């Protein structure tokens, strides 16, 4: 569904001719967006191994209110905590979020001519204020305390026992005790930019002018966040965020050269930027490109360059929070019973002995050990780096139905991509999947120094971990021809994806997601227009090729079971969306537009899971932003020029 959204924009520009080829300018804008979201009621999942999500709790307690009666009713003696149970909390009603964003921007500067050179200098200030208010958020710690019948360590002040078994079993007293009031988030982000550059022809080489641009720039970005305590300490079951407050700045020098040769037969371009960040130090980015025009109707182009992305304020300075996760320790050798003695027949992994020494003791409950999971930003992050390559051709044949077109191949490789791993994955990479106790993972794990050497905390903060690659082909073309007093035009675009892959960490497997619903191999657009000076009628087709719900082994082996509702196979058939639009322009300054998107009301596919770990999931979802989720959509617009 589409979120109701209100938007407003006010902008203006003033210029003043100061004489001598100099112009002063002042720009300003204000924009406001407001959105009101309504979400389904909250839910909790219960399992022996607690996940890291806000809705993940531990196993259903043995003393949970209503548990004994439920087991008697269903004729069971126990609840299998090895499986995950879920409870949708319909008694609480829907969740709500109201989000307001206010954007302010002002720029003041000057530009002018200095002989054969042009120059410009400006200062810009921008600010975004975001306020979000969440309704019907649940305190997960209070909820689990109530499920434990408010006994022992869960005897919190005012605690109300909670019975999750049965329809409408959660009372109003429970709701009043567990709902978190006034969950507000305020985030202010500010940016200061000062920039100046000069451009023009430096000299003549072989009859061709060497054009150049040289400039400097300074940027400072600051973020200050004030969030409700429940969003930062992990007690909010709706969402959890890491409040980021901090600032970064960068000083840059940049330049660009352009040299046309042999009467524009060949054009060479080069650009470079030297950046000194307050956080990651000095970075150099550059790009080279060339264009060859052997004929008037055909040209070839290619480029190669290096790009970087410095970590932002949130990635660097988000607050460190600790939640509880249940992890199965591969070094655990005292499980049943936990008596401080190594279990008979246990053979420890060599990595555990190498780190902890012979004869160590690690006691652990059969379901795993609760450990602290430290999440948040990392001020020691490095910049992400990338290498980009592209090559293609441009066609222009005016005599042949006024044909223009292009085709380009691209290859993008990213290294040191910022990301994080789950606590379970960190432990596996340290002790099981890799050898030699790799410091990149083992340094994230802390253990007791004496006695049982169990894990106390695992850091899953952000760090430079992954690498990615994207390769593809883009093609587009346009032809136009007269039809009496009208003009007809056909626009066609096509995109083919050769590869979209990601390696989650050094030494890990390269996961190829090519063909998944968010990395569709083949996509296209077709638009046919009939127009004159006053009227335009257009038909459009948006085409999404065959896709997969997932690319894991479990996904690829899945087939649709007719006995189950819906399509639970892995393949998504091609989708074609049909759009129509008509625009009418008056003789003065008005334009009226009517249109419909998704004319045939094509419904989106249901995807059981967005993860790549298989098709098992608690609910079916749609991939909004890729497939149309709102159905047939009519719209009308009025434009005024003044």
Tab-separated table of C-alpha atoms in Angstrom, residues 16-364:
chain	number	residue	atom	x	y	z
A	16	UNK	CA	21.899	41.095	-9.269
A	17	UNK	CA	24.160	42.356	-12.041
A	18	UNK	CA	27.085	43.952	-10.218
A	19	UNK	CA	28.734	45.083	-13.461
A	20	UNK	CA	32.081	44.119	-14.889
A	21	UNK	CA	30.783	40.677	-15.864
A	22	UNK	CA	29.914	39.752	-12.245
A	23	UNK	CA	26.538	38.461	-11.082
A	24	UNK	CA	25.479	37.995	-7.456
A	25	UNK	CA	22.852	35.405	-6.562
A	26	UNK	CA	20.804	34.318	-3.584
A	27	UNK	CA	18.819	31.082	-3.482
A	28	UNK	CA	16.509	29.735	-0.824
A	29	UNK	CA	14.081	26.871	-0.410
A	30	UNK	CA	11.878	25.268	2.216
A	31	UNK	CA	10.236	21.859	1.888
A	32	UNK	CA	8.038	19.927	4.286
A	33	UNK	CA	6.807	16.363	4.089
A	34	UNK	CA	4.390	14.691	6.483
A	35	UNK	CA	3.497	11.018	6.481
A	36	UNK	CA	1.164	8.962	8.659
A	37	UNK	CA	1.805	5.228	8.724
A	38	UNK	CA	-0.504	2.507	9.970
A	39	UNK	CA	1.119	-0.875	10.604
A	40	UNK	CA	-0.249	-4.259	11.579
A	41	UNK	CA	-0.261	-5.114	15.308
A	42	UNK	CA	3.058	-6.093	16.866
A	43	UNK	CA	4.123	-9.712	17.194
A	44	UNK	CA	6.683	-11.699	19.164
A	45	UNK	CA	8.655	-14.803	18.265
A	46	UNK	CA	9.670	-17.343	20.892
A	47	UNK	CA	12.560	-19.790	20.482
A	48	UNK	CA	15.333	-21.415	22.494
A	49	UNK	CA	17.888	-19.435	20.517
A	50	UNK	CA	16.852	-15.820	20.784
A	51	UNK	CA	17.387	-13.779	17.636
A	52	UNK	CA	18.665	-10.214	17.446
A	53	UNK	CA	15.466	-8.578	16.174
A	54	UNK	CA	13.260	-6.371	18.348
A	55	UNK	CA	10.456	-8.951	18.185
A	56	UNK	CA	12.647	-11.938	19.192
A	57	UNK	CA	12.175	-13.184	22.766
A	58	UNK	CA	13.494	-16.287	24.493
A	59	UNK	CA	11.601	-19.568	24.878
A	60	UNK	CA	8.064	-19.636	26.275
A	61	UNK	CA	8.656	-19.990	30.056
A	62	UNK	CA	7.530	-23.166	31.792
A	63	UNK	CA	5.637	-21.045	34.330
A	64	UNK	CA	3.944	-18.864	31.707
A	65	UNK	CA	0.313	-18.084	32.665
A	66	UNK	CA	-2.110	-20.274	30.694
A	67	UNK	CA	0.623	-22.663	29.516
A	68	UNK	CA	-0.601	-25.701	31.471
A	69	UNK	CA	-4.204	-25.239	30.358
A	70	UNK	CA	-3.101	-24.828	26.753
A	71	UNK	CA	-1.083	-28.059	26.797
A	72	UNK	CA	-4.037	-29.916	28.301
A	73	UNK	CA	-6.383	-28.563	25.635
A	74	UNK	CA	-4.137	-29.610	22.742
A	75	UNK	CA	-3.158	-32.918	24.339
A	76	UNK	CA	0.564	-32.174	24.559
A	77	UNK	CA	3.048	-32.448	27.407
A	78	UNK	CA	5.546	-29.800	26.381
A	79	UNK	CA	6.301	-26.996	23.921
A	80	UNK	CA	9.096	-27.705	21.456
A	81	UNK	CA	11.359	-24.679	21.907
A	82	UNK	CA	13.609	-25.925	19.113
A	83	UNK	CA	10.932	-24.572	16.798
A	84	UNK	CA	9.922	-20.925	16.584
A	85	UNK	CA	6.468	-19.911	17.816
A	86	UNK	CA	4.843	-16.577	16.954
A	87	UNK	CA	2.016	-14.583	18.533
A	88	UNK	CA	0.375	-11.622	16.764
A	89	UNK	CA	-0.747	-9.187	19.488
A	90	UNK	CA	-4.089	-8.160	17.998
A	91	UNK	CA	-5.380	-7.041	21.393
A	92	UNK	CA	-3.112	-3.987	21.191
A	93	UNK	CA	-4.525	-2.806	17.870
A	94	UNK	CA	-2.524	-1.325	15.023
A	95	UNK	CA	0.765	0.504	15.365
A	96	UNK	CA	1.095	4.075	14.108
A	97	UNK	CA	3.937	6.399	13.145
A	98	UNK	CA	3.763	10.087	12.254
A	99	UNK	CA	6.842	11.443	10.491
A	100	UNK	CA	7.520	15.114	9.710
A	101	UNK	CA	10.565	16.381	7.803
A	102	UNK	CA	11.460	20.042	7.347
A	103	UNK	CA	14.231	20.953	4.899
A	104	UNK	CA	15.863	24.390	4.775
A	105	UNK	CA	18.433	25.498	2.211
A	106	UNK	CA	20.048	28.854	1.477
A	107	UNK	CA	22.911	29.619	-0.906
A	108	UNK	CA	24.674	32.907	-1.608
A	109	UNK	CA	27.402	33.440	-4.151
A	110	UNK	CA	28.776	35.168	-7.199
A	111	UNK	CA	29.896	34.239	-10.685
A	112	UNK	CA	31.506	36.055	-13.556
A	113	UNK	CA	34.071	36.244	-16.356
A	114	UNK	CA	37.822	36.900	-16.270
A	115	UNK	CA	38.760	37.174	-19.917
A	116	UNK	CA	38.578	33.684	-21.371
A	117	UNK	CA	37.931	32.180	-17.928
A	118	UNK	CA	34.704	31.809	-15.964
A	119	UNK	CA	34.527	31.625	-12.172
A	120	UNK	CA	32.015	30.922	-9.442
A	121	UNK	CA	32.089	30.937	-5.641
A	122	UNK	CA	29.294	30.228	-3.183
A	123	UNK	CA	28.362	29.293	0.367
A	124	UNK	CA	25.449	26.934	1.094
A	125	UNK	CA	23.714	25.995	4.329
A	126	UNK	CA	21.260	23.128	4.565
A	127	UNK	CA	19.312	21.623	7.449
A	128	UNK	CA	16.862	18.749	7.839
A	129	UNK	CA	14.743	18.390	10.978
A	130	UNK	CA	12.996	15.042	11.393
A	131	UNK	CA	10.444	14.221	14.071
A	132	UNK	CA	8.822	10.804	14.423
A	133	UNK	CA	6.173	9.791	16.937
A	134	UNK	CA	5.345	6.088	17.330
A	135	UNK	CA	2.109	4.837	18.806
A	136	UNK	CA	1.315	1.492	20.437
A	137	UNK	CA	4.951	0.509	20.995
A	138	UNK	CA	5.430	-2.368	23.430
A	139	UNK	CA	8.100	-2.757	26.117
A	140	UNK	CA	9.560	-6.174	25.313
A	141	UNK	CA	11.245	-6.520	28.728
A	142	UNK	CA	7.985	-5.901	30.594
A	143	UNK	CA	6.155	-8.281	28.253
A	144	UNK	CA	8.596	-11.123	28.870
A	145	UNK	CA	8.505	-10.454	32.606
A	146	UNK	CA	4.727	-10.869	32.509
A	147	UNK	CA	5.125	-14.107	30.569
A	148	UNK	CA	7.401	-15.312	33.384
A	149	UNK	CA	4.481	-14.739	35.785
A	150	UNK	CA	6.349	-11.804	37.383
A	151	UNK	CA	8.404	-14.245	39.465
A	152	UNK	CA	12.044	-14.271	40.549
A	153	UNK	CA	14.241	-11.966	38.467
A	154	UNK	CA	11.110	-10.917	36.544
A	155	UNK	CA	9.278	-9.487	39.574
A	156	UNK	CA	9.343	-5.943	38.154
A	157	UNK	CA	7.442	-3.157	39.936
A	158	UNK	CA	3.809	-3.143	38.823
A	159	UNK	CA	4.275	-6.328	36.798
A	160	UNK	CA	1.083	-7.900	35.394
A	161	UNK	CA	1.077	-11.642	34.456
A	162	UNK	CA	0.507	-12.192	30.721
A	163	UNK	CA	-1.360	-15.095	29.146
A	164	UNK	CA	-0.532	-15.331	25.439
A	165	UNK	CA	-2.599	-18.483	24.849
A	166	UNK	CA	-5.970	-18.069	23.203
A	167	UNK	CA	-7.958	-15.362	21.457
A	168	UNK	CA	-8.199	-12.024	23.322
A	169	UNK	CA	-6.328	-13.509	26.286
A	170	UNK	CA	-4.251	-10.365	26.835
A	171	UNK	CA	-6.086	-8.046	29.205
A	172	UNK	CA	-6.355	-4.264	29.225
A	173	UNK	CA	-4.283	-4.195	32.415
A	174	UNK	CA	-1.455	-5.890	30.508
A	175	UNK	CA	-1.753	-3.415	27.641
A	176	UNK	CA	-1.689	-0.416	29.990
A	177	UNK	CA	1.446	-1.746	31.715
A	178	UNK	CA	3.439	-2.692	28.628
A	179	UNK	CA	2.635	0.116	26.146
A	180	UNK	CA	5.387	2.761	25.994
A	181	UNK	CA	3.911	6.294	25.890
A	182	UNK	CA	5.259	9.245	23.887
A	183	UNK	CA	7.907	7.490	21.812
A	184	UNK	CA	9.484	10.487	20.092
A	185	UNK	CA	12.572	10.780	17.897
A	186	UNK	CA	14.172	14.104	16.932
A	187	UNK	CA	17.092	14.202	14.486
A	188	UNK	CA	18.689	17.373	13.127
A	189	UNK	CA	21.227	17.132	10.290
A	190	UNK	CA	23.126	20.201	9.068
A	191	UNK	CA	25.545	20.823	6.230
A	192	UNK	CA	27.848	23.751	5.460
A	193	UNK	CA	29.455	23.975	2.009
A	194	UNK	CA	31.887	26.567	0.693
A	195	UNK	CA	33.129	26.095	-2.874
A	196	UNK	CA	34.894	27.975	-5.626
A	197	UNK	CA	36.150	27.073	-9.079
A	198	UNK	CA	37.516	28.621	-12.257
A	199	UNK	CA	37.189	27.159	-15.772
A	200	UNK	CA	38.389	27.962	-19.254
A	201	UNK	CA	40.894	27.130	-21.987
A	202	UNK	CA	44.470	26.935	-20.701
A	203	UNK	CA	46.366	26.637	-23.983
A	204	UNK	CA	46.223	25.290	-27.533
A	205	UNK	CA	47.721	21.909	-28.462
A	206	UNK	CA	47.866	21.007	-32.147
A	207	UNK	CA	45.097	23.455	-32.920
A	208	UNK	CA	42.864	22.154	-30.105
A	209	UNK	CA	42.083	24.068	-26.901
A	210	UNK	CA	42.931	22.344	-23.615
A	211	UNK	CA	40.004	23.087	-21.324
A	212	UNK	CA	40.379	22.928	-17.563
A	213	UNK	CA	38.459	23.309	-14.315
A	214	UNK	CA	40.237	23.895	-10.993
A	215	UNK	CA	38.473	24.335	-7.682
A	216	UNK	CA	38.391	23.962	-3.919
A	217	UNK	CA	35.589	22.924	-1.582
A	218	UNK	CA	34.931	22.606	2.138
A	219	UNK	CA	32.049	20.613	3.645
A	220	UNK	CA	30.994	20.055	7.225
A	221	UNK	CA	28.153	17.740	8.223
A	222	UNK	CA	26.682	17.511	11.701
A	223	UNK	CA	23.969	15.246	13.094
A	224	UNK	CA	22.369	15.477	16.516
A	225	UNK	CA	19.807	12.897	17.595
A	226	UNK	CA	17.502	12.741	20.592
A	227	UNK	CA	15.650	9.455	20.781
A	228	UNK	CA	13.326	7.858	23.287
A	229	UNK	CA	15.329	5.656	25.702
A	230	UNK	CA	13.401	2.534	24.647
A	231	UNK	CA	14.646	2.894	21.058
A	232	UNK	CA	18.275	2.892	22.158
A	233	UNK	CA	18.306	0.389	25.028
A	234	UNK	CA	16.607	-2.425	23.107
A	235	UNK	CA	13.374	-2.504	25.113
A	236	UNK	CA	11.133	-1.271	22.270
A	237	UNK	CA	9.540	-4.153	20.374
A	238	UNK	CA	8.596	-2.040	17.338
A	239	UNK	CA	12.003	-0.771	16.307
A	240	UNK	CA	15.481	-0.149	17.662
A	241	UNK	CA	17.812	2.571	16.444
A	242	UNK	CA	21.302	3.722	17.308
A	243	UNK	CA	21.227	7.443	18.076
A	244	UNK	CA	24.002	9.132	16.122
A	245	UNK	CA	25.424	12.494	17.182
A	246	UNK	CA	28.669	13.787	15.723
A	247	UNK	CA	30.256	15.703	12.880
A	248	UNK	CA	32.656	15.263	9.988
A	249	UNK	CA	34.359	17.719	7.668
A	250	UNK	CA	36.382	17.484	4.485
A	251	UNK	CA	38.661	19.835	2.553
A	252	UNK	CA	39.029	19.149	-1.167
A	253	UNK	CA	40.974	20.261	-4.215
A	254	UNK	CA	39.698	19.120	-7.601
A	255	UNK	CA	40.513	19.549	-11.257
A	256	UNK	CA	39.409	18.398	-14.696
A	257	UNK	CA	41.030	18.478	-18.136
A	258	UNK	CA	39.361	18.169	-21.542
A	259	UNK	CA	41.324	17.874	-24.794
A	260	UNK	CA	39.613	17.476	-28.204
A	261	UNK	CA	41.964	16.250	-30.954
A	262	UNK	CA	41.916	15.938	-34.744
A	263	UNK	CA	38.909	18.199	-35.319
A	264	UNK	CA	36.927	16.547	-32.538
A	265	UNK	CA	37.593	13.034	-33.855
A	266	UNK	CA	38.950	12.107	-30.426
A	267	UNK	CA	38.243	13.665	-27.056
A	268	UNK	CA	40.234	12.874	-23.901
A	269	UNK	CA	39.079	13.730	-20.398
A	270	UNK	CA	40.663	13.382	-16.988
A	271	UNK	CA	39.501	14.385	-13.518
A	272	UNK	CA	40.934	14.036	-10.017
A	273	UNK	CA	39.947	15.041	-6.495
A	274	UNK	CA	42.149	15.149	-3.393
A	275	UNK	CA	40.094	14.977	-0.187
A	276	UNK	CA	41.273	15.301	3.407
A	277	UNK	CA	38.619	13.986	5.793
A	278	UNK	CA	38.614	14.669	9.528
A	279	UNK	CA	37.758	10.993	10.053
A	280	UNK	CA	39.483	8.746	7.489
A	281	UNK	CA	42.370	10.948	6.379
A	282	UNK	CA	43.388	11.601	2.789
A	283	UNK	CA	41.605	10.009	-0.162
A	284	UNK	CA	42.270	10.395	-3.897
A	285	UNK	CA	39.627	9.724	-6.534
A	286	UNK	CA	40.060	9.994	-10.266
A	287	UNK	CA	38.431	9.244	-13.592
A	288	UNK	CA	39.605	9.014	-17.186
A	289	UNK	CA	37.440	8.856	-20.292
A	290	UNK	CA	37.742	8.984	-24.051
A	291	UNK	CA	35.280	9.524	-26.906
A	292	UNK	CA	35.975	8.543	-30.521
A	293	UNK	CA	33.756	9.948	-33.319
A	294	UNK	CA	34.764	8.218	-36.584
A	295	UNK	CA	31.578	9.324	-38.377
A	296	UNK	CA	28.760	11.798	-37.813
A	297	UNK	CA	26.339	8.983	-36.923
A	298	UNK	CA	28.547	6.786	-34.698
A	299	UNK	CA	30.731	7.414	-31.667
A	300	UNK	CA	32.422	5.193	-29.105
A	301	UNK	CA	33.058	6.020	-25.455
A	302	UNK	CA	34.863	4.438	-22.505
A	303	UNK	CA	35.772	5.424	-18.960
A	304	UNK	CA	37.698	4.000	-16.021
A	305	UNK	CA	38.055	5.430	-12.556
A	306	UNK	CA	38.383	5.075	-8.826
A	307	UNK	CA	35.701	6.204	-6.388
A	308	UNK	CA	35.498	6.348	-2.601
A	309	UNK	CA	32.756	6.816	-0.031
A	310	UNK	CA	33.727	7.992	3.429
A	311	UNK	CA	31.607	6.670	6.326
A	312	UNK	CA	28.821	9.019	7.369
A	313	UNK	CA	28.013	10.385	10.817
A	314	UNK	CA	25.594	7.578	11.636
A	315	UNK	CA	28.058	4.830	10.698
A	316	UNK	CA	30.821	6.468	12.702
A	317	UNK	CA	29.102	7.778	15.806
A	318	UNK	CA	25.905	5.792	16.437
A	319	UNK	CA	25.722	5.005	20.136
A	320	UNK	CA	26.896	1.605	21.354
A	321	UNK	CA	24.044	-0.525	22.679
A	322	UNK	CA	24.071	-3.984	24.195
A	323	UNK	CA	21.214	-6.438	23.704
A	324	UNK	CA	20.988	-10.105	24.678
A	325	UNK	CA	21.393	-12.888	22.132
A	326	UNK	CA	21.505	-16.637	22.603
A	327	UNK	CA	24.571	-18.203	20.942
A	328	UNK	CA	25.673	-21.833	20.767
A	329	UNK	CA	29.376	-21.822	21.659
A	330	UNK	CA	31.329	-24.423	19.600
A	331	UNK	CA	33.880	-24.543	22.432
A	332	UNK	CA	31.263	-25.554	25.045
A	333	UNK	CA	32.328	-28.856	26.649
A	334	UNK	CA	30.186	-28.871	29.818
A	335	UNK	CA	26.551	-29.065	28.698
A	336	UNK	CA	24.706	-31.962	30.331
A	337	UNK	CA	24.949	-31.858	33.242
A	338	UNK	CA	26.648	-28.518	33.881
A	339	UNK	CA	28.871	-29.750	36.683
A	340	UNK	CA	32.243	-28.175	35.841
A	341	UNK	CA	33.431	-31.440	34.264
A	342	UNK	CA	34.130	-32.017	30.562
A	343	UNK	CA	31.344	-34.097	29.006
A	344	UNK	CA	32.443	-37.644	28.114
A	345	UNK	CA	33.320	-38.091	24.450
A	346	UNK	CA	33.564	-34.382	23.700
A	347	UNK	CA	36.259	-33.579	21.124
A	348	UNK	CA	37.077	-29.857	21.195
A	349	UNK	CA	37.751	-27.987	17.962
A	350	UNK	CA	41.451	-27.333	17.512
A	351	UNK	CA	40.791	-23.589	17.399
A	352	UNK	CA	39.212	-23.690	20.880
A	353	UNK	CA	42.215	-25.524	22.376
A	354	UNK	CA	44.605	-23.131	20.649
A	355	UNK	CA	42.875	-20.132	22.187
A	356	UNK	CA	41.775	-21.432	25.607
A	357	UNK	CA	44.405	-24.071	26.337
A	358	UNK	CA	44.118	-27.791	27.079
A	359	UNK	CA	41.655	-28.737	29.802
A	360	UNK	CA	39.578	-25.570	29.566
A	361	UNK	CA	35.959	-25.554	30.787
A	362	UNK	CA	33.089	-23.788	28.996
A	363	UNK	CA	29.706	-24.471	30.572
A	364	UNK	CA	26.577	-23.939	28.481
